[in-house]
Coordinates of C-alpha atoms in Angstrom, one line a residue:
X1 CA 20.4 13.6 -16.3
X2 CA 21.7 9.9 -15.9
X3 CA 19.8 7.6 -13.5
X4 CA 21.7 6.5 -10.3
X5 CA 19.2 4.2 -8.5
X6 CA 20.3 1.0 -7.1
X7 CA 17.3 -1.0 -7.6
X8 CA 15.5 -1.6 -11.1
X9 CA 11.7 -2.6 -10.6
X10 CA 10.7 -5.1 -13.9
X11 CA 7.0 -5.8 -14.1
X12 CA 4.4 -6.4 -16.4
X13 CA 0.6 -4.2 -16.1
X14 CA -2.1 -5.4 -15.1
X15 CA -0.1 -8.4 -13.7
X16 CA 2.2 -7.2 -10.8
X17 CA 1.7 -3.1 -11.2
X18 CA 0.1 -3.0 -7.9
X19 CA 3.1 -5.0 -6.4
X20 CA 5.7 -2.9 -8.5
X21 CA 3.9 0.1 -6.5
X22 CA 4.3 -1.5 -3.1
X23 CA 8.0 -2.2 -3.4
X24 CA 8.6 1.4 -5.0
X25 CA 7.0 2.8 -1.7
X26 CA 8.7 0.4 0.5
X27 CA 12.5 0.7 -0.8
X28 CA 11.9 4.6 -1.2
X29 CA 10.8 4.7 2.2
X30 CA 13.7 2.9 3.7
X31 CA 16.6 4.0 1.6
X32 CA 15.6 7.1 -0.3
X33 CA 13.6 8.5 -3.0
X34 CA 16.4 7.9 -5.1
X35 CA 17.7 4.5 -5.1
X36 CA 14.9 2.8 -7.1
X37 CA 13.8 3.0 -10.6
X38 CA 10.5 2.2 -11.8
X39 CA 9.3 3.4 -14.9
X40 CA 5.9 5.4 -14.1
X41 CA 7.3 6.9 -11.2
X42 CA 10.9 7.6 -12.1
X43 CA 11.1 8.5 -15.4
X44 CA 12.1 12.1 -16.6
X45 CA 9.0 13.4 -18.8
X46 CA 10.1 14.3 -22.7
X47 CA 13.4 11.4 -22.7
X48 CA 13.2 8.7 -25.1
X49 CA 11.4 5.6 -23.3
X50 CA 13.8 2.7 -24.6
X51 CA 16.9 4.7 -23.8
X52 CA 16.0 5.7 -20.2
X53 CA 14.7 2.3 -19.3
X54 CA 17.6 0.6 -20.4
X55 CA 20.1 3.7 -18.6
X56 CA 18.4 3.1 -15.9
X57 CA 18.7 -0.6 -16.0
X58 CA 22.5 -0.6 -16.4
X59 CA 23.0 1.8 -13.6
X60 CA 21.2 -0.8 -10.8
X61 CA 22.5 -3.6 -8.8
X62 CA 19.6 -5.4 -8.2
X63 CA 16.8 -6.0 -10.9
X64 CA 13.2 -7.4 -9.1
X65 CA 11.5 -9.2 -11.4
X66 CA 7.6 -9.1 -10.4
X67 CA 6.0 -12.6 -11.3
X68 CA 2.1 -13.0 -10.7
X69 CA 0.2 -15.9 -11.9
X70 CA 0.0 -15.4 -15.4
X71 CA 3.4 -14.1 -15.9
X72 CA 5.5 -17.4 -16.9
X73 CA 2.6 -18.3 -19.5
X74 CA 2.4 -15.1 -21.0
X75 CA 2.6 -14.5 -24.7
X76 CA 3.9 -10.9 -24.8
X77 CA 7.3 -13.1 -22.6
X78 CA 8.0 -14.8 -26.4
X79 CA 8.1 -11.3 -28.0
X80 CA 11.4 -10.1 -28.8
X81 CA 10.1 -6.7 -28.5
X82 CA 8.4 -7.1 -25.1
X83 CA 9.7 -4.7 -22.7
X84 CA 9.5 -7.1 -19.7
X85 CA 11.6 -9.7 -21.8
X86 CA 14.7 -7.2 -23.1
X87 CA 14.9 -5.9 -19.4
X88 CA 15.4 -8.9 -17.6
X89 CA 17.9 -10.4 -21.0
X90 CA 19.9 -7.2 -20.7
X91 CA 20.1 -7.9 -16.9
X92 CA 20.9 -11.8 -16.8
X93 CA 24.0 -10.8 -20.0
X94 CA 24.9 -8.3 -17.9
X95 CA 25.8 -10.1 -14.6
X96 CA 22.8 -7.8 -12.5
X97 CA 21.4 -9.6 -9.7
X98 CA 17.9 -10.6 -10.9
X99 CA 15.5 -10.9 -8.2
X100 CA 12.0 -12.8 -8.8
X101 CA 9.5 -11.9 -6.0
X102 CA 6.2 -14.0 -6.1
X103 CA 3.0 -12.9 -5.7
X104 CA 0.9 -14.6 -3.1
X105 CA 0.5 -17.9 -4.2
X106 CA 2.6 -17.8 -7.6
X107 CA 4.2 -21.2 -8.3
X108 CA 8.0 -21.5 -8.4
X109 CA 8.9 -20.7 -11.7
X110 CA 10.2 -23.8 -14.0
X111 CA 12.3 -24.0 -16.6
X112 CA 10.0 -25.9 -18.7
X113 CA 7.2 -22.6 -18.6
X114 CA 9.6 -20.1 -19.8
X115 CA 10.9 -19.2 -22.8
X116 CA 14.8 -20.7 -23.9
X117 CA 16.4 -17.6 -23.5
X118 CA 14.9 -17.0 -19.8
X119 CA 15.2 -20.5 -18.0
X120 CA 17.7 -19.2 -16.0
X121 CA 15.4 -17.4 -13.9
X122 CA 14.4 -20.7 -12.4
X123 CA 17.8 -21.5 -10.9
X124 CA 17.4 -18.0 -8.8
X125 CA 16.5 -18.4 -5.4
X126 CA 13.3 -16.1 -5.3
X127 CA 11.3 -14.5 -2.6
X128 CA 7.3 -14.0 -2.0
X129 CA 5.1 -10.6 -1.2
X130 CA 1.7 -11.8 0.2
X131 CA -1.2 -9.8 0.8
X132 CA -2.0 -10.9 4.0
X133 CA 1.8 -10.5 5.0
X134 CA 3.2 -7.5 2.9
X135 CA 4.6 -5.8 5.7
X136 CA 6.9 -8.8 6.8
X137 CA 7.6 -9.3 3.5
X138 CA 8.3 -6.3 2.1
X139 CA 10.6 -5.5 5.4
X140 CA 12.5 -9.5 4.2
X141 CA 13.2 -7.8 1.5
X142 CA 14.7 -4.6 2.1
X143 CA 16.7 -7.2 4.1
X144 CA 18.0 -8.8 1.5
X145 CA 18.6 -5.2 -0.5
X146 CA 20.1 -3.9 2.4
X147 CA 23.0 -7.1 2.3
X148 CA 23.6 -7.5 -1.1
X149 CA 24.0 -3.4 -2.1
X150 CA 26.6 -1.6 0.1
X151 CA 25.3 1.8 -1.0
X152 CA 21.9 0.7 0.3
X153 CA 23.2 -0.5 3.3
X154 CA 24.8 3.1 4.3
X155 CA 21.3 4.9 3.3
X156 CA 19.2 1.7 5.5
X157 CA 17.3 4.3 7.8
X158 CA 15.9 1.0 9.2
X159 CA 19.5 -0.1 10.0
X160 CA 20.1 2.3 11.6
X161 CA 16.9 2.0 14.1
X162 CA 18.3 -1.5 14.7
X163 CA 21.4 -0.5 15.8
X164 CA 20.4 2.0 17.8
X165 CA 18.5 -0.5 20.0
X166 CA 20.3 -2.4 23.2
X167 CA 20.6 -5.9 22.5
X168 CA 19.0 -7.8 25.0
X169 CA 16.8 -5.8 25.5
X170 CA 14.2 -5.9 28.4
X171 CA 11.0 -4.6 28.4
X172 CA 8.9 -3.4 31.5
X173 CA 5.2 -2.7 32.3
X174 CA 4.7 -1.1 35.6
X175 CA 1.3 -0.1 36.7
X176 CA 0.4 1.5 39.8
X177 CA 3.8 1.6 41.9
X178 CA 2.5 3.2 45.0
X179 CA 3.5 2.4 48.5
X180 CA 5.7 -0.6 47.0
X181 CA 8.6 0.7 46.9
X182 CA 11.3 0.7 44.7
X183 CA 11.5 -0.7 41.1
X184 CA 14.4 -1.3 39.8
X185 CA 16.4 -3.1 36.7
X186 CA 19.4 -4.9 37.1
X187 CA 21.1 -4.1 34.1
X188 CA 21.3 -0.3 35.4
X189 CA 22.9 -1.2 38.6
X190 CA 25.4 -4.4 38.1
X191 CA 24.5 -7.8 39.3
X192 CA 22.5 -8.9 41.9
X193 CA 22.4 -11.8 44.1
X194 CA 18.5 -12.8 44.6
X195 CA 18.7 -15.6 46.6
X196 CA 18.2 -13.8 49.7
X197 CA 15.8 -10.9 50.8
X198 CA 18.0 -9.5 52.8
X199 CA 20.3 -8.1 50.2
X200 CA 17.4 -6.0 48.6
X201 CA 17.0 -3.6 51.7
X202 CA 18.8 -1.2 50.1
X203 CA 16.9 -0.6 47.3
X204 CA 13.1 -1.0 49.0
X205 CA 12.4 -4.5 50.8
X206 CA 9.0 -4.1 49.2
X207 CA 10.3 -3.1 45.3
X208 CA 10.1 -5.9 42.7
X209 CA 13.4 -6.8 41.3
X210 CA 13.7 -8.3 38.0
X211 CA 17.3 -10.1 37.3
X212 CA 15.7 -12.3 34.3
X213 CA 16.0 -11.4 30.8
X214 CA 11.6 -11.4 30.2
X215 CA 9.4 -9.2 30.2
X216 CA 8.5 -7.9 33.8
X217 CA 4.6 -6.4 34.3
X218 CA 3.9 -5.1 37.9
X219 CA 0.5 -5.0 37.7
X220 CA -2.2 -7.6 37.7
X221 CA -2.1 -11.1 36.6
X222 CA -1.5 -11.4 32.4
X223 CA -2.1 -14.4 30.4
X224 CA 0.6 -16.1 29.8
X225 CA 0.6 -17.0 26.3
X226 CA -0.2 -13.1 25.7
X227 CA 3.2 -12.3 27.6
X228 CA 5.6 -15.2 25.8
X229 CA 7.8 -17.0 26.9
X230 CA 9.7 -17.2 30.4
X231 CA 7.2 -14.0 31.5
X232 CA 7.5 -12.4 35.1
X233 CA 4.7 -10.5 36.5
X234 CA 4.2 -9.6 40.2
X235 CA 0.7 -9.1 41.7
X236 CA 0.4 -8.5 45.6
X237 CA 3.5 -8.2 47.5
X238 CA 6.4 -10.6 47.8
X239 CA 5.6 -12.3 50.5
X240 CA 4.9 -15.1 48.9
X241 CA 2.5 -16.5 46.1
X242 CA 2.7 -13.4 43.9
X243 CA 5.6 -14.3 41.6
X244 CA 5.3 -16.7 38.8
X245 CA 7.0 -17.3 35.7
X246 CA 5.1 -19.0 32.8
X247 CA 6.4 -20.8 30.0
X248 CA 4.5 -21.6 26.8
X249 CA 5.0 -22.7 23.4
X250 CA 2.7 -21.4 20.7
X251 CA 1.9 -23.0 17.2
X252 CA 4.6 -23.3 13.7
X253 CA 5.0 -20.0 11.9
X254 CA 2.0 -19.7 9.6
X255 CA 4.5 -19.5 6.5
X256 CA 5.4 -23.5 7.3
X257 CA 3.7 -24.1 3.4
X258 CA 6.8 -22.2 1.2

């Protein structure tokens, strides 16, 4: 039976298995069970090793290449009959996208540390899977899977979620409503003009109405770095006092070191 995935996983035991795992889970999750090839997981019992691998191989889009630590230095990378090595040859000759994902804190690879033949692999923009951020990363990735394979995209079951949400969004938090009257959201009835009172009769004089594009919590006070930016929360009744809006501006992205 030929192979069909879409996604080749190259790695190296004992150096990026547990990665290799990781990303077989995630892209198997996201796009089917199908549409990634790794060899302990996906290859048929009683075919030829060499010849599956390399059917397999030919039949992907994108190769990942798993790079930990040791990788670039390793011995078994000078071997002509290393299995890591003749992968990601066949892949580079024949024009698959090669994609080298960094472990933690793996340096950028260099020219310089790998073999003649492989070099290239350090002109290839690569991408990072940390353990203390794996699920971000791992979802950047499908990401980038998702763009660069049109069959991927139309299997994305995470693409799909995305599309099925609103943009712009707004997201409310309403406690205990009673005796206040009506809440309401302004995107489900049109505009509305808030600079007077008066025009809100209609709809409850006492009800909260939220015309911002924040998040709107009718309940007691939050703290306003928990709610982000441009927040709205109502506590007591509107005459006065009991609406604020609080701005503030947290600290760099904790990735500000790649």
């Amino acid at each position: 039976m030929p192979y069909n995935a879409d996604v080749f996983i190259n790695y190296r035991t004992k150096d990026g298995e547990h990665v290799a795992g990781q990303l077989y889970e995630s892209i198997t999750k996201r796009f089917g069970d199908d549409r990634v090839f790794r060899d302990g997981s996906t290859l048929t019992p009683g075919r030829p090793f060499p010849t599956g691998i390399m059917d397999a191989l030919h039949a992907s889009s994108v190769c990942i290449a798993v790079v930990g630590e040791g990788w670039a230095a390793s011995p078994l990378l000078r071997r002509e009959d290393d299995y890591v090595r003749r992968e990601l040859l066949e892949a580079l000759e024949r024009g698959i996208t090669v994609l080298p994902v960094l472990i933690d804190k793996t340096p950028w690879l260099k020219a310089a540390d790998l073999p003649p033949e492989l070099a290239r692999l350090a002109e290839i923009q690569a991408m990072r899977l940390r353990a203390y951020d794996s699920r971000h990363d791992l979802a950047e990735i499908g990401d980038y899977l998702s763009d660069m394979v049109p069959a991927l995209r139309t299997s994305d079951r995470e693409g799909e979620q995305k599309e099925d949400k609103p943009s712009g969004s707004v997201n409310n938090a309403a406690g205990d409503n009673t005796g206040s009257g009506t809440l309401i959201q302004t995107r489900d009835t049109g505009d509305i003009d808030t600079s007077t009172h008066t025009n809100t009769t209609s709809i409850g004089r006492a009800g909260h109405v939220h015309s911002g594009s924040g998040d709107q919590h009718n309940t007691a006070p939050q703290h306003a770095p928990h709610l982000g930016h441009g927040s709205f929360y109502v506590a007591g009744d509107q005459s006065g006092g009991g609406n604020t809006n609080t701005f503030h501006y947290g600290e760099r992205d904790r990735d500000g070191d790649r």
